[in-house]
PDB file of C-alpha atoms in Angstrom:
ATOM      1  CA  UNK A   1      49.901  -6.243 -27.249  1.00 65.00           C
ATOM      2  CA  UNK A   2      50.099  -7.540 -23.692  1.00 75.00           C
ATOM      3  CA  UNK A   3      50.661 -11.234 -23.093  1.00 90.00           C
ATOM      4  CA  UNK A   4      47.103 -11.730 -21.792  1.00 92.00           C
ATOM      5  CA  UNK A   5      45.654 -10.063 -24.879  1.00 95.00           C
ATOM      6  CA  UNK A   6      47.889 -12.187 -27.119  1.00 96.00           C
ATOM      7  CA  UNK A   7      46.672 -15.396 -25.487  1.00 97.00           C
ATOM      8  CA  UNK A   8      43.032 -14.307 -25.762  1.00 96.00           C
ATOM      9  CA  UNK A   9      43.523 -13.333 -29.416  1.00 97.00           C
ATOM     10  CA  UNK A  10      45.114 -16.715 -30.079  1.00 97.00           C
ATOM     11  CA  UNK A  11      42.234 -18.544 -28.423  1.00 97.00           C
ATOM     12  CA  UNK A  12      39.730 -16.626 -30.556  1.00 97.00           C
ATOM     13  CA  UNK A  13      41.709 -17.387 -33.726  1.00 96.00           C
ATOM     14  CA  UNK A  14      41.920 -21.106 -32.936  1.00 96.00           C
ATOM     15  CA  UNK A  15      38.221 -21.360 -32.056  1.00 96.00           C
ATOM     16  CA  UNK A  16      37.319 -19.803 -35.393  1.00 95.00           C
ATOM     17  CA  UNK A  17      39.706 -21.998 -37.375  1.00 93.00           C
ATOM     18  CA  UNK A  18      38.523 -25.230 -35.747  1.00 93.00           C
ATOM     19  CA  UNK A  19      34.793 -24.551 -35.494  1.00 93.00           C
ATOM     20  CA  UNK A  20      34.044 -27.366 -37.978  1.00 90.00           C
ATOM     21  CA  UNK A  21      36.806 -29.753 -36.844  1.00 88.00           C
ATOM     22  CA  UNK A  22      36.392 -33.456 -36.099  1.00 86.00           C
ATOM     23  CA  UNK A  23      35.399 -33.958 -32.462  1.00 88.00           C
ATOM     24  CA  UNK A  24      38.714 -35.365 -31.293  1.00 88.00           C
ATOM     25  CA  UNK A  25      40.744 -32.514 -32.765  1.00 91.00           C
ATOM     26  CA  UNK A  26      38.469 -29.536 -32.129  1.00 94.00           C
ATOM     27  CA  UNK A  27      38.724 -26.485 -29.874  1.00 96.00           C
ATOM     28  CA  UNK A  28      37.957 -28.575 -26.794  1.00 96.00           C
ATOM     29  CA  UNK A  29      40.999 -30.764 -27.522  1.00 96.00           C
ATOM     30  CA  UNK A  30      43.098 -27.606 -27.772  1.00 97.00           C
ATOM     31  CA  UNK A  31      41.640 -26.277 -24.531  1.00 98.00           C
ATOM     32  CA  UNK A  32      42.436 -29.506 -22.677  1.00 98.00           C
ATOM     33  CA  UNK A  33      46.000 -29.525 -24.002  1.00 98.00           C
ATOM     34  CA  UNK A  34      46.376 -25.882 -22.967  1.00 98.00           C
ATOM     35  CA  UNK A  35      45.169 -26.702 -19.446  1.00 98.00           C
ATOM     36  CA  UNK A  36      47.478 -29.719 -19.253  1.00 97.00           C
ATOM     37  CA  UNK A  37      50.337 -27.514 -20.443  1.00 98.00           C
ATOM     38  CA  UNK A  38      49.786 -24.953 -17.697  1.00 97.00           C
ATOM     39  CA  UNK A  39      49.479 -27.739 -15.132  1.00 97.00           C
ATOM     40  CA  UNK A  40      52.810 -29.287 -16.134  1.00 98.00           C
ATOM     41  CA  UNK A  41      54.552 -25.924 -16.632  1.00 98.00           C
ATOM     42  CA  UNK A  42      54.031 -25.067 -12.958  1.00 96.00           C
ATOM     43  CA  UNK A  43      56.742 -27.612 -12.154  1.00 96.00           C
ATOM     44  CA  UNK A  44      59.132 -26.833 -15.024  1.00 97.00           C
ATOM     45  CA  UNK A  45      61.449 -23.931 -15.818  1.00 96.00           C
ATOM     46  CA  UNK A  46      59.923 -22.894 -19.144  1.00 97.00           C
ATOM     47  CA  UNK A  47      58.796 -19.813 -21.040  1.00 97.00           C
ATOM     48  CA  UNK A  48      55.048 -19.620 -20.355  1.00 97.00           C
ATOM     49  CA  UNK A  49      54.374 -17.547 -23.452  1.00 97.00           C
ATOM     50  CA  UNK A  50      56.042 -20.110 -25.700  1.00 97.00           C
ATOM     51  CA  UNK A  51      54.311 -23.140 -24.169  1.00 98.00           C
ATOM     52  CA  UNK A  52      50.925 -21.395 -24.136  1.00 98.00           C
ATOM     53  CA  UNK A  53      51.119 -20.365 -27.786  1.00 98.00           C
ATOM     54  CA  UNK A  54      52.445 -23.752 -28.882  1.00 97.00           C
ATOM     55  CA  UNK A  55      49.670 -25.571 -27.013  1.00 98.00           C
ATOM     56  CA  UNK A  56      46.985 -23.351 -28.523  1.00 98.00           C
ATOM     57  CA  UNK A  57      48.345 -23.511 -32.078  1.00 97.00           C
ATOM     58  CA  UNK A  58      49.726 -27.060 -32.251  1.00 95.00           C
ATOM     59  CA  UNK A  59      46.754 -28.494 -34.188  1.00 92.00           C
ATOM     60  CA  UNK A  60      45.737 -25.400 -36.132  1.00 92.00           C
ATOM     61  CA  UNK A  61      46.002 -27.476 -39.324  1.00 76.00           C
ATOM     62  CA  UNK A  62      46.451 -31.131 -38.390  1.00 75.00           C
ATOM     63  CA  UNK A  63      48.053 -33.037 -41.317  1.00 70.00           C
ATOM     64  CA  UNK A  64      45.432 -35.806 -40.949  1.00 74.00           C
ATOM     65  CA  UNK A  65      42.843 -33.369 -42.232  1.00 70.00           C
ATOM     66  CA  UNK A  66      45.096 -31.680 -44.789  1.00 74.00           C
ATOM     67  CA  UNK A  67      46.088 -34.550 -47.082  1.00 67.00           C
ATOM     68  CA  UNK A  68      49.058 -35.382 -44.867  1.00 68.00           C
ATOM     69  CA  UNK A  69      50.722 -32.004 -45.447  1.00 72.00           C
ATOM     70  CA  UNK A  70      52.835 -31.295 -42.360  1.00 79.00           C
ATOM     71  CA  UNK A  71      53.818 -27.783 -43.457  1.00 83.00           C
ATOM     72  CA  UNK A  72      50.420 -26.070 -43.356  1.00 88.00           C
ATOM     73  CA  UNK A  73      50.079 -25.939 -39.558  1.00 88.00           C
ATOM     74  CA  UNK A  74      53.466 -24.346 -38.823  1.00 91.00           C
ATOM     75  CA  UNK A  75      52.980 -21.833 -41.659  1.00 93.00           C
ATOM     76  CA  UNK A  76      49.515 -20.853 -40.473  1.00 94.00           C
ATOM     77  CA  UNK A  77      50.717 -20.484 -36.879  1.00 95.00           C
ATOM     78  CA  UNK A  78      53.719 -18.423 -37.937  1.00 95.00           C
ATOM     79  CA  UNK A  79      51.593 -16.137 -40.118  1.00 96.00           C
ATOM     80  CA  UNK A  80      49.138 -15.517 -37.286  1.00 96.00           C
ATOM     81  CA  UNK A  81      51.889 -14.721 -34.779  1.00 97.00           C
ATOM     82  CA  UNK A  82      53.578 -12.367 -37.234  1.00 97.00           C
ATOM     83  CA  UNK A  83      50.293 -10.500 -37.606  1.00 96.00           C
ATOM     84  CA  UNK A  84      50.218 -10.122 -33.802  1.00 96.00           C
ATOM     85  CA  UNK A  85      53.745  -8.621 -33.870  1.00 95.00           C
ATOM     86  CA  UNK A  86      55.142 -11.404 -31.709  1.00 96.00           C
ATOM     87  CA  UNK A  87      58.919 -11.470 -31.236  1.00 96.00           C
ATOM     88  CA  UNK A  88      60.660 -13.440 -34.002  1.00 96.00           C
ATOM     89  CA  UNK A  89      62.480 -15.738 -31.551  1.00 97.00           C
ATOM     90  CA  UNK A  90      59.187 -16.729 -29.951  1.00 97.00           C
ATOM     91  CA  UNK A  91      57.622 -17.368 -33.357  1.00 97.00           C
ATOM     92  CA  UNK A  92      60.537 -19.558 -34.395  1.00 97.00           C
ATOM     93  CA  UNK A  93      60.408 -21.537 -31.153  1.00 97.00           C
ATOM     94  CA  UNK A  94      56.641 -22.070 -31.329  1.00 97.00           C
ATOM     95  CA  UNK A  95      56.883 -23.114 -34.976  1.00 96.00           C
ATOM     96  CA  UNK A  96      59.650 -25.605 -34.228  1.00 95.00           C
ATOM     97  CA  UNK A  97      57.553 -27.151 -31.467  1.00 95.00           C
ATOM     98  CA  UNK A  98      54.574 -27.557 -33.802  1.00 94.00           C
ATOM     99  CA  UNK A  99      56.794 -29.109 -36.468  1.00 92.00           C
ATOM    100  CA  UNK A 100      58.393 -31.673 -34.162  1.00 91.00           C
ATOM    101  CA  UNK A 101      56.056 -32.599 -31.283  1.00 90.00           C
ATOM    102  CA  UNK A 102      53.734 -35.064 -33.014  1.00 84.00           C
ATOM    103  CA  UNK A 103      53.883 -38.781 -32.150  1.00 80.00           C
ATOM    104  CA  UNK A 104      54.430 -39.644 -35.801  1.00 69.00           C
ATOM    105  CA  UNK A 105      57.751 -37.802 -35.692  1.00 66.00           C
ATOM    106  CA  UNK A 106      59.013 -40.347 -33.154  1.00 66.00           C
ATOM    107  CA  UNK A 107      59.396 -42.675 -36.151  1.00 57.00           C
ATOM    108  CA  UNK A 108      61.940 -40.246 -37.641  1.00 64.00           C
ATOM    109  CA  UNK A 109      65.283 -40.861 -35.961  1.00 60.00           C
ATOM    110  CA  UNK A 110      66.743 -37.772 -37.646  1.00 63.00           C
ATOM    111  CA  UNK A 111      64.534 -35.347 -35.703  1.00 66.00           C
ATOM    112  CA  UNK A 112      67.013 -33.169 -33.838  1.00 74.00           C
ATOM    113  CA  UNK A 113      65.020 -30.276 -32.367  1.00 88.00           C
ATOM    114  CA  UNK A 114      64.066 -30.344 -28.726  1.00 89.00           C
ATOM    115  CA  UNK A 115      63.474 -27.902 -25.889  1.00 95.00           C
ATOM    116  CA  UNK A 116      62.021 -27.967 -22.403  1.00 97.00           C
ATOM    117  CA  UNK A 117      59.040 -26.080 -23.797  1.00 97.00           C
ATOM    118  CA  UNK A 118      58.427 -28.733 -26.440  1.00 96.00           C
ATOM    119  CA  UNK A 119      58.691 -31.467 -23.807  1.00 96.00           C
ATOM    120  CA  UNK A 120      55.962 -29.803 -21.746  1.00 98.00           C
ATOM    121  CA  UNK A 121      53.555 -29.271 -24.661  1.00 97.00           C
ATOM    122  CA  UNK A 122      54.278 -32.723 -26.053  1.00 96.00           C
ATOM    123  CA  UNK A 123      53.415 -34.313 -22.696  1.00 97.00           C
ATOM    124  CA  UNK A 124      50.234 -32.228 -22.476  1.00 98.00           C
ATOM    125  CA  UNK A 125      49.138 -33.311 -25.956  1.00 97.00           C
ATOM    126  CA  UNK A 126      49.945 -36.960 -25.321  1.00 96.00           C
ATOM    127  CA  UNK A 127      48.006 -36.927 -22.058  1.00 98.00           C
ATOM    128  CA  UNK A 128      44.899 -36.012 -24.041  1.00 97.00           C
ATOM    129  CA  UNK A 129      45.426 -39.152 -26.142  1.00 97.00           C
ATOM    130  CA  UNK A 130      45.158 -41.512 -23.162  1.00 98.00           C
ATOM    131  CA  UNK A 131      42.769 -42.221 -20.305  1.00 98.00           C
ATOM    132  CA  UNK A 132      38.991 -41.794 -20.594  1.00 98.00           C
ATOM    133  CA  UNK A 133      39.192 -38.814 -22.944  1.00 98.00           C
ATOM    134  CA  UNK A 134      41.829 -40.561 -25.030  1.00 97.00           C
ATOM    135  CA  UNK A 135      39.586 -43.601 -25.439  1.00 98.00           C
ATOM    136  CA  UNK A 136      36.677 -41.381 -26.480  1.00 97.00           C
ATOM    137  CA  UNK A 137      38.852 -39.506 -28.982  1.00 96.00           C
ATOM    138  CA  UNK A 138      40.234 -42.759 -30.382  1.00 97.00           C
ATOM    139  CA  UNK A 139      36.808 -44.209 -31.149  1.00 97.00           C
ATOM    140  CA  UNK A 140      35.486 -40.869 -32.365  1.00 95.00           C
ATOM    141  CA  UNK A 141      38.255 -40.677 -34.966  1.00 95.00           C
ATOM    142  CA  UNK A 142      37.812 -44.344 -35.863  1.00 95.00           C
ATOM    143  CA  UNK A 143      34.139 -43.677 -36.532  1.00 95.00           C
ATOM    144  CA  UNK A 144      35.030 -40.557 -38.515  1.00 93.00           C
ATOM    145  CA  UNK A 145      37.245 -42.761 -40.730  1.00 92.00           C
ATOM    146  CA  UNK A 146      34.660 -45.588 -40.790  1.00 95.00           C
ATOM    147  CA  UNK A 147      37.090 -48.090 -39.318  1.00 96.00           C
ATOM    148  CA  UNK A 148      35.975 -51.345 -37.650  1.00 97.00           C
ATOM    149  CA  UNK A 149      36.048 -51.377 -33.859  1.00 98.00           C
ATOM    150  CA  UNK A 150      38.069 -54.579 -33.708  1.00 98.00           C
ATOM    151  CA  UNK A 151      39.012 -57.503 -35.908  1.00 97.00           C
ATOM    152  CA  UNK A 152      40.773 -60.426 -34.175  1.00 96.00           C
ATOM    153  CA  UNK A 153      42.289 -61.429 -37.512  1.00 96.00           C
ATOM    154  CA  UNK A 154      44.104 -58.097 -37.947  1.00 96.00           C
ATOM    155  CA  UNK A 155      46.991 -57.887 -35.509  1.00 96.00           C
ATOM    156  CA  UNK A 156      48.565 -54.596 -34.395  1.00 96.00           C
ATOM    157  CA  UNK A 157      51.635 -53.586 -36.382  1.00 93.00           C
ATOM    158  CA  UNK A 158      54.297 -52.804 -33.799  1.00 90.00           C
ATOM    159  CA  UNK A 159      57.042 -52.102 -36.336  1.00 89.00           C
ATOM    160  CA  UNK A 160      55.473 -49.469 -38.559  1.00 86.00           C
ATOM    161  CA  UNK A 161      57.366 -46.848 -40.485  1.00 85.00           C
ATOM    162  CA  UNK A 162      56.165 -43.252 -40.326  1.00 80.00           C
ATOM    163  CA  UNK A 163      54.552 -43.628 -43.755  1.00 82.00           C
ATOM    164  CA  UNK A 164      52.734 -46.808 -42.680  1.00 86.00           C
ATOM    165  CA  UNK A 165      51.526 -45.140 -39.488  1.00 84.00           C
ATOM    166  CA  UNK A 166      50.098 -42.187 -41.424  1.00 80.00           C
ATOM    167  CA  UNK A 167      48.386 -44.466 -43.962  1.00 84.00           C
ATOM    168  CA  UNK A 168      47.001 -47.145 -41.637  1.00 89.00           C
ATOM    169  CA  UNK A 169      43.352 -48.173 -41.870  1.00 91.00           C
ATOM    170  CA  UNK A 170      43.536 -50.730 -39.078  1.00 95.00           C
ATOM    171  CA  UNK A 171      40.716 -51.320 -36.564  1.00 97.00           C
ATOM    172  CA  UNK A 172      40.468 -48.785 -33.751  1.00 97.00           C
ATOM    173  CA  UNK A 173      41.523 -51.237 -31.023  1.00 98.00           C
ATOM    174  CA  UNK A 174      44.861 -51.714 -32.802  1.00 97.00           C
ATOM    175  CA  UNK A 175      45.640 -48.037 -32.215  1.00 96.00           C
ATOM    176  CA  UNK A 176      45.886 -48.722 -28.487  1.00 98.00           C
ATOM    177  CA  UNK A 177      48.876 -50.997 -29.105  1.00 97.00           C
ATOM    178  CA  UNK A 178      50.380 -48.985 -31.950  1.00 95.00           C
ATOM    179  CA  UNK A 179      50.311 -45.685 -30.017  1.00 95.00           C
ATOM    180  CA  UNK A 180      48.217 -45.121 -26.903  1.00 97.00           C
ATOM    181  CA  UNK A 181      49.750 -47.768 -24.640  1.00 98.00           C
ATOM    182  CA  UNK A 182      53.235 -46.616 -25.656  1.00 96.00           C
ATOM    183  CA  UNK A 183      52.796 -43.040 -24.509  1.00 97.00           C
ATOM    184  CA  UNK A 184      53.233 -43.636 -20.757  1.00 97.00           C
ATOM    185  CA  UNK A 185      56.895 -44.498 -21.266  1.00 97.00           C
ATOM    186  CA  UNK A 186      57.483 -41.595 -23.642  1.00 95.00           C
ATOM    187  CA  UNK A 187      56.585 -38.816 -21.213  1.00 97.00           C
ATOM    188  CA  UNK A 188      59.257 -36.176 -20.702  1.00 96.00           C
ATOM    189  CA  UNK A 189      58.339 -34.614 -17.362  1.00 97.00           C
ATOM    190  CA  UNK A 190      57.754 -35.923 -13.852  1.00 97.00           C
ATOM    191  CA  UNK A 191      54.239 -34.464 -13.795  1.00 97.00           C
ATOM    192  CA  UNK A 192      53.463 -35.951 -17.205  1.00 98.00           C
ATOM    193  CA  UNK A 193      54.663 -39.383 -16.110  1.00 98.00           C
ATOM    194  CA  UNK A 194      52.575 -39.275 -12.945  1.00 98.00           C
ATOM    195  CA  UNK A 195      49.355 -38.345 -14.755  1.00 98.00           C
ATOM    196  CA  UNK A 196      50.065 -40.772 -17.592  1.00 98.00           C
ATOM    197  CA  UNK A 197      50.506 -43.713 -15.213  1.00 98.00           C
ATOM    198  CA  UNK A 198      46.969 -43.260 -13.887  1.00 98.00           C
ATOM    199  CA  UNK A 199      45.444 -42.839 -17.345  1.00 98.00           C
ATOM    200  CA  UNK A 200      47.398 -45.829 -18.681  1.00 98.00           C
ATOM    201  CA  UNK A 201      45.986 -48.028 -15.941  1.00 98.00           C
ATOM    202  CA  UNK A 202      42.466 -46.883 -16.863  1.00 98.00           C
ATOM    203  CA  UNK A 203      43.044 -47.909 -20.501  1.00 98.00           C
ATOM    204  CA  UNK A 204      44.275 -51.344 -19.454  1.00 98.00           C
ATOM    205  CA  UNK A 205      41.074 -51.836 -17.467  1.00 98.00           C
ATOM    206  CA  UNK A 206      38.992 -50.715 -20.441  1.00 98.00           C
ATOM    207  CA  UNK A 207      40.701 -53.179 -22.779  1.00 98.00           C
ATOM    208  CA  UNK A 208      40.182 -56.067 -20.374  1.00 98.00           C
ATOM    209  CA  UNK A 209      36.477 -55.219 -20.124  1.00 98.00           C
ATOM    210  CA  UNK A 210      36.252 -54.791 -23.919  1.00 98.00           C
ATOM    211  CA  UNK A 211      37.677 -58.258 -24.634  1.00 98.00           C
ATOM    212  CA  UNK A 212      35.524 -59.884 -21.944  1.00 98.00           C
ATOM    213  CA  UNK A 213      32.407 -58.343 -23.490  1.00 98.00           C
ATOM    214  CA  UNK A 214      33.560 -59.196 -27.024  1.00 97.00           C
ATOM    215  CA  UNK A 215      33.901 -62.869 -26.066  1.00 96.00           C
ATOM    216  CA  UNK A 216      30.630 -62.863 -24.133  1.00 97.00           C
ATOM    217  CA  UNK A 217      32.339 -63.497 -20.805  1.00 95.00           C
ATOM    218  CA  UNK A 218      30.717 -60.542 -19.038  1.00 86.00           C
TER     219      UNK A 218
END
């Protein structure tokens, strides 16, 4: 199978698997991350096949929608790639990226795997969590989980463990402080940092407007 055919087959597989997914983690999220990945990869010395496959398959079975099981996604991705007769080294690399790139793994200080390819895909995924699209995704997921928009009495938890982060039921606004506003300084690549700075600024403006409206000042 040629590389182009492999990518097209992967896109078709992902679209089918995610056709009933929550709006913030559906095919369109994958497509945006894939586009971000290609944009960043232009300026990095990385294996395009690896970053493309990892971007397309990174949320094939998001733990949030699989009872917190972090093993399903990598297994499903690996099985698919095996069926496409992809080289074993590529499969292993893609699987490792999927296993380690999530924000929640930043709570685990024992995570040892890294690669330039993972840095690119990780930046691409994190970019989709911030800015205008990130705000939309944040509130979409909050609504999906029936969380309050904001509660002034519930303060953001800035010292969560990984388990606490996965189990949180805090208001949606808290997620800005517990994750989204932290991502700008966690970018790996120059391109990622540049794009993130602009999106971060947009979120700060949104929050200022939100609080002004909440208090009836605007």
